[in-house]
PDB file of C-alpha atoms and ligand atoms in Angstrom:
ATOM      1  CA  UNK A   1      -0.956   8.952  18.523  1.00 94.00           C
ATOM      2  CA  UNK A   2       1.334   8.863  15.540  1.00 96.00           C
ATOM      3  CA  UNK A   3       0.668   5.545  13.148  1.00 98.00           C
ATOM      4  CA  UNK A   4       3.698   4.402  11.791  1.00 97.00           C
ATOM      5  CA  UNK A   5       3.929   1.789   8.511  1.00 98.00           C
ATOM      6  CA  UNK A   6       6.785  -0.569   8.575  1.00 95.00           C
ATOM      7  CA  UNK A   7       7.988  -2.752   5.523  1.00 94.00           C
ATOM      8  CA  UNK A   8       8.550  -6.037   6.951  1.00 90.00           C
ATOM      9  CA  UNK A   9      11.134  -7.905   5.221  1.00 88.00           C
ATOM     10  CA  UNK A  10      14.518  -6.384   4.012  1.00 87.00           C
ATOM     11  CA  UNK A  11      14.168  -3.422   5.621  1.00 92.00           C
ATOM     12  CA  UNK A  12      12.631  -4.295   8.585  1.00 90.00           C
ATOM     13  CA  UNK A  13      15.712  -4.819  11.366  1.00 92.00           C
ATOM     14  CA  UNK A  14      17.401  -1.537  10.385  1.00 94.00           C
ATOM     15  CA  UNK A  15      14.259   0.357  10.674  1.00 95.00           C
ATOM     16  CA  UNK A  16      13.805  -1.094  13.836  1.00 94.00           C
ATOM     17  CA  UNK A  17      17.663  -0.608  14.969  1.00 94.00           C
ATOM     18  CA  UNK A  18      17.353   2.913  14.516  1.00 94.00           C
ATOM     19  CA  UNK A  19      13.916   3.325  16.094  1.00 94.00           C
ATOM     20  CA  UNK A  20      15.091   1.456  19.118  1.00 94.00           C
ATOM     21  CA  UNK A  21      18.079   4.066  19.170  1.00 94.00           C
ATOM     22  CA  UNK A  22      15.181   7.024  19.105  1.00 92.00           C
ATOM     23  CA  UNK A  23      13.817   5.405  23.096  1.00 91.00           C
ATOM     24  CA  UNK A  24      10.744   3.607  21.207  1.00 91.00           C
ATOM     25  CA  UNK A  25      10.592  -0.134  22.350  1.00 87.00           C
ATOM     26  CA  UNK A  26      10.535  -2.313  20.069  1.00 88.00           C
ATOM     27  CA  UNK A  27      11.093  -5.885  21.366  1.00 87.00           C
ATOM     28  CA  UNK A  28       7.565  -6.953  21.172  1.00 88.00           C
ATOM     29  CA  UNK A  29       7.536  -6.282  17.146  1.00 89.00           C
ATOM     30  CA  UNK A  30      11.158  -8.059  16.871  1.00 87.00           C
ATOM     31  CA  UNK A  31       8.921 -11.513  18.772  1.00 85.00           C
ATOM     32  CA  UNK A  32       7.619 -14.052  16.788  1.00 83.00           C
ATOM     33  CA  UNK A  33       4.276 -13.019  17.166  1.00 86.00           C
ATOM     34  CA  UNK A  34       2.148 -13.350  14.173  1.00 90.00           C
ATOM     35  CA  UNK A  35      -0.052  -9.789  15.293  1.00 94.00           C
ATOM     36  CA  UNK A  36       0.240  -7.008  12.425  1.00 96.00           C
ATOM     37  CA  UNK A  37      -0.369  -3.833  14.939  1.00 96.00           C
ATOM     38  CA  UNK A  38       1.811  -3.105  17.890  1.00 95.00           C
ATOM     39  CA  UNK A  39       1.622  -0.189  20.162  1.00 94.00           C
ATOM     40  CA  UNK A  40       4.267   1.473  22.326  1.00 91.00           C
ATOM     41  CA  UNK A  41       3.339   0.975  26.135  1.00 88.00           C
ATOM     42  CA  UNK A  42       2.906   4.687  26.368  1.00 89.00           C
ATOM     43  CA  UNK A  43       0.105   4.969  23.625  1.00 91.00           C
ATOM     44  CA  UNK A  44       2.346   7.442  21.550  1.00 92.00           C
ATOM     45  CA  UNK A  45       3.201   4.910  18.900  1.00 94.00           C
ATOM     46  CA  UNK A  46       0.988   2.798  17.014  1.00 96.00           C
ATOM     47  CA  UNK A  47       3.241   0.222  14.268  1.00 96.00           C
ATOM     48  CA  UNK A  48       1.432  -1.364  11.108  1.00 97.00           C
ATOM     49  CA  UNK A  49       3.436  -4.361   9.944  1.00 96.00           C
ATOM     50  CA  UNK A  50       2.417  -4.248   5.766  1.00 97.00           C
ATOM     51  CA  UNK A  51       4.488  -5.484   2.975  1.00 96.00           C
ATOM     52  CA  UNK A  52       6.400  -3.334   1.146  1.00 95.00           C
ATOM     53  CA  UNK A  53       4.584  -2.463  -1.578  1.00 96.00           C
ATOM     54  CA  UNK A  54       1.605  -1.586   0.337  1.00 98.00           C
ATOM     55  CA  UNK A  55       3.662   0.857   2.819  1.00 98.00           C
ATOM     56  CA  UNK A  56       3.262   3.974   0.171  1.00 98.00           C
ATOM     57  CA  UNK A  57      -0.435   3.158   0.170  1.00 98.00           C
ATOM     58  CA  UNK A  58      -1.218   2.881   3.798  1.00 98.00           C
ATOM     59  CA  UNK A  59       0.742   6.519   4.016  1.00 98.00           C
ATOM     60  CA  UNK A  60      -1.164   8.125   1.298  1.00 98.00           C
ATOM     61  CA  UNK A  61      -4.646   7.415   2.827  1.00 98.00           C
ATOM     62  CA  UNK A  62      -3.675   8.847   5.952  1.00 98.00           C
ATOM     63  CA  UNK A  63      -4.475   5.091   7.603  1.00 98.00           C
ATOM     64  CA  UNK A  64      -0.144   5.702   8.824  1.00 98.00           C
ATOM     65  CA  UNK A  65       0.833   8.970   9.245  1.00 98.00           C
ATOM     66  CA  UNK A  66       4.336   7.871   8.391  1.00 98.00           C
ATOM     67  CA  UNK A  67       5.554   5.294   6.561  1.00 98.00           C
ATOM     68  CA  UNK A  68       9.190   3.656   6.270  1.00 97.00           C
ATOM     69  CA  UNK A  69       9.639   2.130   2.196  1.00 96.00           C
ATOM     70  CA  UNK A  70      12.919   1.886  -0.274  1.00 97.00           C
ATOM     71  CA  UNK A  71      12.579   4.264  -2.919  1.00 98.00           C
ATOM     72  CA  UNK A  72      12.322   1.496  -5.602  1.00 97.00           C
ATOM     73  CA  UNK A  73       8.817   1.082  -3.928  1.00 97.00           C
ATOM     74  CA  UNK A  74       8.112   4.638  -3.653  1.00 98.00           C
ATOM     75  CA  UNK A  75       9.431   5.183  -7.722  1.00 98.00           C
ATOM     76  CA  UNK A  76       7.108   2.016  -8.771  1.00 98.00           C
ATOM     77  CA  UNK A  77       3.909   3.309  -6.220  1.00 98.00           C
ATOM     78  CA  UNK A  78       3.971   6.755  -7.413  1.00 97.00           C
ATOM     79  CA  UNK A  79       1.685   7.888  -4.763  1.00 98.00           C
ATOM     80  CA  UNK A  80       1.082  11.097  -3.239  1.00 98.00           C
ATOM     81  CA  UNK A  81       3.289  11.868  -0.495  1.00 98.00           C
ATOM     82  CA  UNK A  82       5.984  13.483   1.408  1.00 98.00           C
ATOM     83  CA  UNK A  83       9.258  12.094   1.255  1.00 98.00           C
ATOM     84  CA  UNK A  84      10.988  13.651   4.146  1.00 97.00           C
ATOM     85  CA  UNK A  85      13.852  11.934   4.622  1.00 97.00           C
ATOM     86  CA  UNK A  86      17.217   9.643   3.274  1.00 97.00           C
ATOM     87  CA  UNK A  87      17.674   7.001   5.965  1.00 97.00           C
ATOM     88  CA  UNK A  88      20.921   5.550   4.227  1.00 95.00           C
ATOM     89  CA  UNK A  89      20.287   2.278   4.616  1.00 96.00           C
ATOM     90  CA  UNK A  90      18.950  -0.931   2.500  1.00 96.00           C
ATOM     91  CA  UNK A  91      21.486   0.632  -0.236  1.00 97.00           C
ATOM     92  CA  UNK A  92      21.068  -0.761  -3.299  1.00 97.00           C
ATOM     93  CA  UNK A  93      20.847  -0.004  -7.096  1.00 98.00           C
ATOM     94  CA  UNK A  94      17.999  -0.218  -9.468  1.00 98.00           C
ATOM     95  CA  UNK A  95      19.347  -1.513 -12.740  1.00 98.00           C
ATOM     96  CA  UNK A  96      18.679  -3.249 -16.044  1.00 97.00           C
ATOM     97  CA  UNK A  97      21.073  -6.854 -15.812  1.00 97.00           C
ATOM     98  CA  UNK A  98      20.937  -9.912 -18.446  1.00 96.00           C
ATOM     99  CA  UNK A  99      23.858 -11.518 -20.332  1.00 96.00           C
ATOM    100  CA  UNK A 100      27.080  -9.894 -21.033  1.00 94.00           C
ATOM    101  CA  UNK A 101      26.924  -8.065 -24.535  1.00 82.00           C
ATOM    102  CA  UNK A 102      23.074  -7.988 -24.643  1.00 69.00           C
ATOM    103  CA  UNK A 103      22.025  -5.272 -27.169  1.00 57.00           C
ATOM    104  CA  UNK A 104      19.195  -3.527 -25.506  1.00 53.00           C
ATOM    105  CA  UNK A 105      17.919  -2.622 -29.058  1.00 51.00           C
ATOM    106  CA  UNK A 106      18.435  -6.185 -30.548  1.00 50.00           C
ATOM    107  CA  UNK A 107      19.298  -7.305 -33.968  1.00 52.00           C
ATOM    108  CA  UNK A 108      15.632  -8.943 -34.740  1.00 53.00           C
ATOM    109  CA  UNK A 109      12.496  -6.799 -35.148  1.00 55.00           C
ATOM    110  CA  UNK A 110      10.964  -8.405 -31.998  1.00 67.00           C
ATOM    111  CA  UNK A 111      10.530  -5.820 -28.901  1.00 81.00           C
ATOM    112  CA  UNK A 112      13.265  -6.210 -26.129  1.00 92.00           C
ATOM    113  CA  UNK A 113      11.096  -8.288 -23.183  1.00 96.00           C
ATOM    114  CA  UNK A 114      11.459  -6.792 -20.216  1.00 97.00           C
ATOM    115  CA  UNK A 115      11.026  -9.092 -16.807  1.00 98.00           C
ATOM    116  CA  UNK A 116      10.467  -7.062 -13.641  1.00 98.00           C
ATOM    117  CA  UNK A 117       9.254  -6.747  -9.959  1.00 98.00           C
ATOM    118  CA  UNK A 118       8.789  -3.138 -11.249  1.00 98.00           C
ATOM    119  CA  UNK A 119       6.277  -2.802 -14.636  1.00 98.00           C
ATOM    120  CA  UNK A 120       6.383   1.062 -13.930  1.00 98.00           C
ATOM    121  CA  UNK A 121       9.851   1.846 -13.373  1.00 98.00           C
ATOM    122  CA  UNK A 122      10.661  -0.304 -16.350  1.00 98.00           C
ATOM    123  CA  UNK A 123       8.031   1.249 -18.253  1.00 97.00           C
ATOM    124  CA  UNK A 124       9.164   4.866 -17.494  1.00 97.00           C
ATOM    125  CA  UNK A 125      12.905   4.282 -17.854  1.00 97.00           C
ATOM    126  CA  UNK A 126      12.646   2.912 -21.399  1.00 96.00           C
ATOM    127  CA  UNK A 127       9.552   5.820 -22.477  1.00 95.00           C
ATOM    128  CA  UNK A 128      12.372   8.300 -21.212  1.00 95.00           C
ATOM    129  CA  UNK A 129      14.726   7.355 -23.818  1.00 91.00           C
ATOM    130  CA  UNK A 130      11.741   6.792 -26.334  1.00 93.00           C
ATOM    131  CA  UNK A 131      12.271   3.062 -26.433  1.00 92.00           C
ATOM    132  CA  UNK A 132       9.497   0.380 -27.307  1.00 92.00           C
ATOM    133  CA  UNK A 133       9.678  -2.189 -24.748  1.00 95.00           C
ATOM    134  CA  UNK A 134       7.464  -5.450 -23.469  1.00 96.00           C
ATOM    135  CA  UNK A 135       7.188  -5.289 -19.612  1.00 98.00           C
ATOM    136  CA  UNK A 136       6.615  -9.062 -18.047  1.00 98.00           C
ATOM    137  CA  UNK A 137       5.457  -8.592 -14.918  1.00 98.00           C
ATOM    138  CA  UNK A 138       6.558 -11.227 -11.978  1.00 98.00           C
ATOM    139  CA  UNK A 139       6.623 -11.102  -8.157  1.00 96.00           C
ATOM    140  CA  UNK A 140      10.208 -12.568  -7.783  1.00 95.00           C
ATOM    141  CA  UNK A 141      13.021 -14.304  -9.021  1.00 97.00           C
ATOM    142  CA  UNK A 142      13.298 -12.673 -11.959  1.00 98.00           C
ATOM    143  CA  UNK A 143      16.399 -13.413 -12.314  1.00 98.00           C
ATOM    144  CA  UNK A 144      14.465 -16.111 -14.276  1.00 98.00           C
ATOM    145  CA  UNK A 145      13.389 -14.273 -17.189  1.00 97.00           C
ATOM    146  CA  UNK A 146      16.882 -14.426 -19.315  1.00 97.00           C
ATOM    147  CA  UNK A 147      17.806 -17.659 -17.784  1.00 97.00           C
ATOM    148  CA  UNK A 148      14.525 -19.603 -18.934  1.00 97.00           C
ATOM    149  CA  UNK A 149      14.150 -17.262 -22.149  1.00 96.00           C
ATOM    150  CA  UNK A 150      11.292 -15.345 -21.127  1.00 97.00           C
ATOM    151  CA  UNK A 151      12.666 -12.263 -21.510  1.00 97.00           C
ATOM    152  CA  UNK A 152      15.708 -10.514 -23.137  1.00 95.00           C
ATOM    153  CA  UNK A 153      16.665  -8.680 -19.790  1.00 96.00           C
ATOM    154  CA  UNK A 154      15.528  -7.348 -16.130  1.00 98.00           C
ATOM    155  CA  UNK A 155      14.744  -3.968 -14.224  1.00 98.00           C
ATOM    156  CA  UNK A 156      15.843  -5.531 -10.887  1.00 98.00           C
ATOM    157  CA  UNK A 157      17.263  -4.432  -7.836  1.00 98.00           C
ATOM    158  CA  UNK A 158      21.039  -5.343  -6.961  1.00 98.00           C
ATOM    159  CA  UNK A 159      22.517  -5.142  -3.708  1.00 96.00           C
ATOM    160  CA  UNK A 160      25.501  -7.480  -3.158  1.00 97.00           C
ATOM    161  CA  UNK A 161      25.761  -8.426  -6.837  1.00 97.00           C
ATOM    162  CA  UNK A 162      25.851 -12.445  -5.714  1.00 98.00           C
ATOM    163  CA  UNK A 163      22.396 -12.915  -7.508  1.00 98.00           C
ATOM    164  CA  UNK A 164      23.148 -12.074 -10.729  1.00 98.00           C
ATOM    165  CA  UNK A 165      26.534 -13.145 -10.687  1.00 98.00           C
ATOM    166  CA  UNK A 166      25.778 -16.834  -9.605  1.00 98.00           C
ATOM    167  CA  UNK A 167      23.252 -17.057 -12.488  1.00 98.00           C
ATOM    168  CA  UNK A 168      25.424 -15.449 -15.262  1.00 97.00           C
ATOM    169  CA  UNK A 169      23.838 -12.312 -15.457  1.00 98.00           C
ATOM    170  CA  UNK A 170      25.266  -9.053 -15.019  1.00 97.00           C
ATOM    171  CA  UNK A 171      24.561  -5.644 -15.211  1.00 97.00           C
ATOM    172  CA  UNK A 172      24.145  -3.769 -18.314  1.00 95.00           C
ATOM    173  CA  UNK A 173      23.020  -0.175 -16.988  1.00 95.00           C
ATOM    174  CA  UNK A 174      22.381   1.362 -13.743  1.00 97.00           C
ATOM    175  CA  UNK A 175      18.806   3.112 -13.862  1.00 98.00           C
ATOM    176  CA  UNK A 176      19.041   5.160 -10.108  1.00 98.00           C
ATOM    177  CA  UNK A 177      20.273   4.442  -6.241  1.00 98.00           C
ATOM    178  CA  UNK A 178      17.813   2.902  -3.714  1.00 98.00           C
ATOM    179  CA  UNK A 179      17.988   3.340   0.064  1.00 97.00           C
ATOM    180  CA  UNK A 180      15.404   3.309   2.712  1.00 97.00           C
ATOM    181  CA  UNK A 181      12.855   6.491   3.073  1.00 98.00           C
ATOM    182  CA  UNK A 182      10.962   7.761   5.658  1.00 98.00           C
ATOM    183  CA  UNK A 183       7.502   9.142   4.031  1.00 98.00           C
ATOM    184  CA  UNK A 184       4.919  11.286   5.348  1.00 98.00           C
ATOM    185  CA  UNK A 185       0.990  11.502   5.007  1.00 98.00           C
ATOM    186  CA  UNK A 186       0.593  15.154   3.345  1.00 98.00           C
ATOM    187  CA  UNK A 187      -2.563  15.875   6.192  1.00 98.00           C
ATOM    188  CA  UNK A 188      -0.400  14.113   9.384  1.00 98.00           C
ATOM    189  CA  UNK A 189       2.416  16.801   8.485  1.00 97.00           C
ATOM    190  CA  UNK A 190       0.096  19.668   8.928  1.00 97.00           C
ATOM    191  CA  UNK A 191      -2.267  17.991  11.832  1.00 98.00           C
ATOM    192  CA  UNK A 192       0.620  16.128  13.869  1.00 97.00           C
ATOM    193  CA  UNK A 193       2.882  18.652  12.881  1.00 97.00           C
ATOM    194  CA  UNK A 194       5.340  18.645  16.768  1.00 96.00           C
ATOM    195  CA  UNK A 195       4.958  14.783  16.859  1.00 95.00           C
ATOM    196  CA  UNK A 196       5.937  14.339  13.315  1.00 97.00           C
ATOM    197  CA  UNK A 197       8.777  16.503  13.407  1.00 96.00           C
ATOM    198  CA  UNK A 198      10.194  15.223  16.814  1.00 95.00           C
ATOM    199  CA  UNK A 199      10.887  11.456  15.300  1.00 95.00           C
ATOM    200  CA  UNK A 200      12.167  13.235  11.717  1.00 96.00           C
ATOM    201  CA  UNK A 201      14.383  15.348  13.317  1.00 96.00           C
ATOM    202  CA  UNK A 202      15.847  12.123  16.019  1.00 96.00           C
ATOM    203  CA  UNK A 203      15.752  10.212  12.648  1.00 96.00           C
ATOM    204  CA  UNK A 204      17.588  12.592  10.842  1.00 96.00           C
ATOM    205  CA  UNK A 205      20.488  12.973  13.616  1.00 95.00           C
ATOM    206  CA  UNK A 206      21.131   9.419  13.945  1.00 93.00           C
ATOM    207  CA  UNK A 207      21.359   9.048  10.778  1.00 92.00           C
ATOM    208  CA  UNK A 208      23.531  11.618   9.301  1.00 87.00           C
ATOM    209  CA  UNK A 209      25.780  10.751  12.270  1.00 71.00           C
ATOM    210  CA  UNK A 210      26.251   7.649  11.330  1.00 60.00           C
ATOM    211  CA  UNK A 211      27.105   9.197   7.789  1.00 53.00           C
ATOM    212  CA  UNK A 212      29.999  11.442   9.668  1.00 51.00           C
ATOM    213  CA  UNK A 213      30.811   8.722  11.780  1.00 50.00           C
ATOM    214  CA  UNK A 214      31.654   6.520   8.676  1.00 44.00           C
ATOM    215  CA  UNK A 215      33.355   8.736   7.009  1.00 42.00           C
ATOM    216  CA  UNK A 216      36.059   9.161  10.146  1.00 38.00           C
TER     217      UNK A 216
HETATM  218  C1  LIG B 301      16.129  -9.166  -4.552  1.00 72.67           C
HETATM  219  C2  LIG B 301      16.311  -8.789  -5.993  1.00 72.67           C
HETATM  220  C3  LIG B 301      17.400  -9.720  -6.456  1.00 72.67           C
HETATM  221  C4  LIG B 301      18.251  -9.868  -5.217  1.00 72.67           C
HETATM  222  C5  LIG B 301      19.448  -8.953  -5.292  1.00 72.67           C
HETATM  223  O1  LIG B 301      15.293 -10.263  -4.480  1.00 72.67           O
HETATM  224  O2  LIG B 301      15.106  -8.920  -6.719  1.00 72.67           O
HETATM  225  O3  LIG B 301      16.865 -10.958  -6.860  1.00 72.67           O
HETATM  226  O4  LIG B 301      17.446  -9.489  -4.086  1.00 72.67           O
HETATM  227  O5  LIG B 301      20.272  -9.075  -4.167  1.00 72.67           O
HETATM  228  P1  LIG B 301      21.842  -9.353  -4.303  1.00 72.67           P
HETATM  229  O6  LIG B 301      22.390  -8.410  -5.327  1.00 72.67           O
HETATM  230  O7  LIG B 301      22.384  -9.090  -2.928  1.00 72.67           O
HETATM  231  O8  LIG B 301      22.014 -10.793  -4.715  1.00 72.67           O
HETATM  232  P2  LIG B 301      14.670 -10.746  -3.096  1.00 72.67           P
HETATM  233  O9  LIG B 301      15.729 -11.332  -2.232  1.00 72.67           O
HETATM  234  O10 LIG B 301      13.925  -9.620  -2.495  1.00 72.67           O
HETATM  235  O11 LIG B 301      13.738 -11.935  -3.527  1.00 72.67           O
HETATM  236  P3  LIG B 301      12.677 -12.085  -4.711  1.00 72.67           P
HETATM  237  O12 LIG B 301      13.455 -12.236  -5.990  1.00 72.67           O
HETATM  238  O13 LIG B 301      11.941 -13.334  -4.396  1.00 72.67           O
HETATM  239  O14 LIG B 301      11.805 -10.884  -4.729  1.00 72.67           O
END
């Protein structure tokens, strides 16, 4: 039996969508059930329902064998796993946003505050470039942080744009591209090795046709 860790919210249709197009019956995990573990009628399949965050963790300790995350989550995790493949979906764009003509390296002595969902890409991104910066950690809405005052700017994640640009804010550098991942368990790889490979590889055709196919 392959364990497999899904992300539920943004993610969690698409993932399904494209499972559903691999044979694997989903319908039962679309319900409104409140259960958390669902497996396939044929005992092949076992799904964990976890929030995002947790999906890198669940995959490194081998409790899923593989586990379906945006890499935002994967970047801000840093755990120890395979990344196998690019599922191109749940595009988006990690970036740093706050009010037009914000100087990142302000005029006053006081550090730049720094309001994100994501303390460790923040904290990396600004270390790269040798920068001094005060991470505020919050679990949403940051939009928030240069609207209230709290902080100077955010390390966010932008997909439509509408967020930001209903609240004023806009972006003021793009940090790296986010889609959805499919992750592996470093042991599962080696000890599920056929089973593994069989939904990568279906994975990796629908999803590179659908690449072609939008490009015709
Ligand atoms: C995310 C992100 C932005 C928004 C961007 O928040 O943190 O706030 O979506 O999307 P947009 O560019 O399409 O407007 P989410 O909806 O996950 O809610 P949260 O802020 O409560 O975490």
């Amino acid at each position: 039996m392959i364990t497999i860790a899904l992300a539920k919210g943004r993610l969690a249709d698409q993932t399904l969508d494209l499972l559903e197009q691999l044979g694997i019956d989903c319908r039962e995990i679309r319900g409104e059930s409140r259960k958390l573990i669902f497996t396939t009628n044929d005992g092949a399949i076992r799904f964990i329902l976890v929030k995002p965050s947790d999906v890198p963790a669940y995959v490194e300790y081998g409790t899923a064998d593989i586990g379906i995350a945006g890499k935002d989550t994967l970047l801000e995790e840093g755990r120890s796993l395979y990344e196998m493949l690019d599922l191109r979906f749940g595009c988006c764009r990690l970036v740093v946003a706050g009010y037009a003509g914000r100087k990142i390296n302000g005029i006053t002595n006081s550090l730049t505050r720094v309001a994100t969902k994501y303390p460790n890409i923040a904290r990396n991104f600004y270390a790269g470039r040798g920068e001094s910066v005060e991470i505020i950690k919050l679990n949403g809405s940051v939009e928030l942080g240069p609207l209230t005052g709290l902080s100077d700017v955010i390390v966010d994640i932008v997909e439509s744009g509408r967020t930001l640009e209903e609240n004023g804010l806009v972006v003021l550098e793009e940090i790296c591209p986010v889609s959805a991942r499919l992750v592996v368990n470093q042991v599962s790889l080696k000890t599920k090795h056929d089973e593994i490979r069989k939904i990568i590889e279906g994975l990796r055709e629908l999803t590179e046709g659908k690449a072609d196919d939008s490009r015709n």
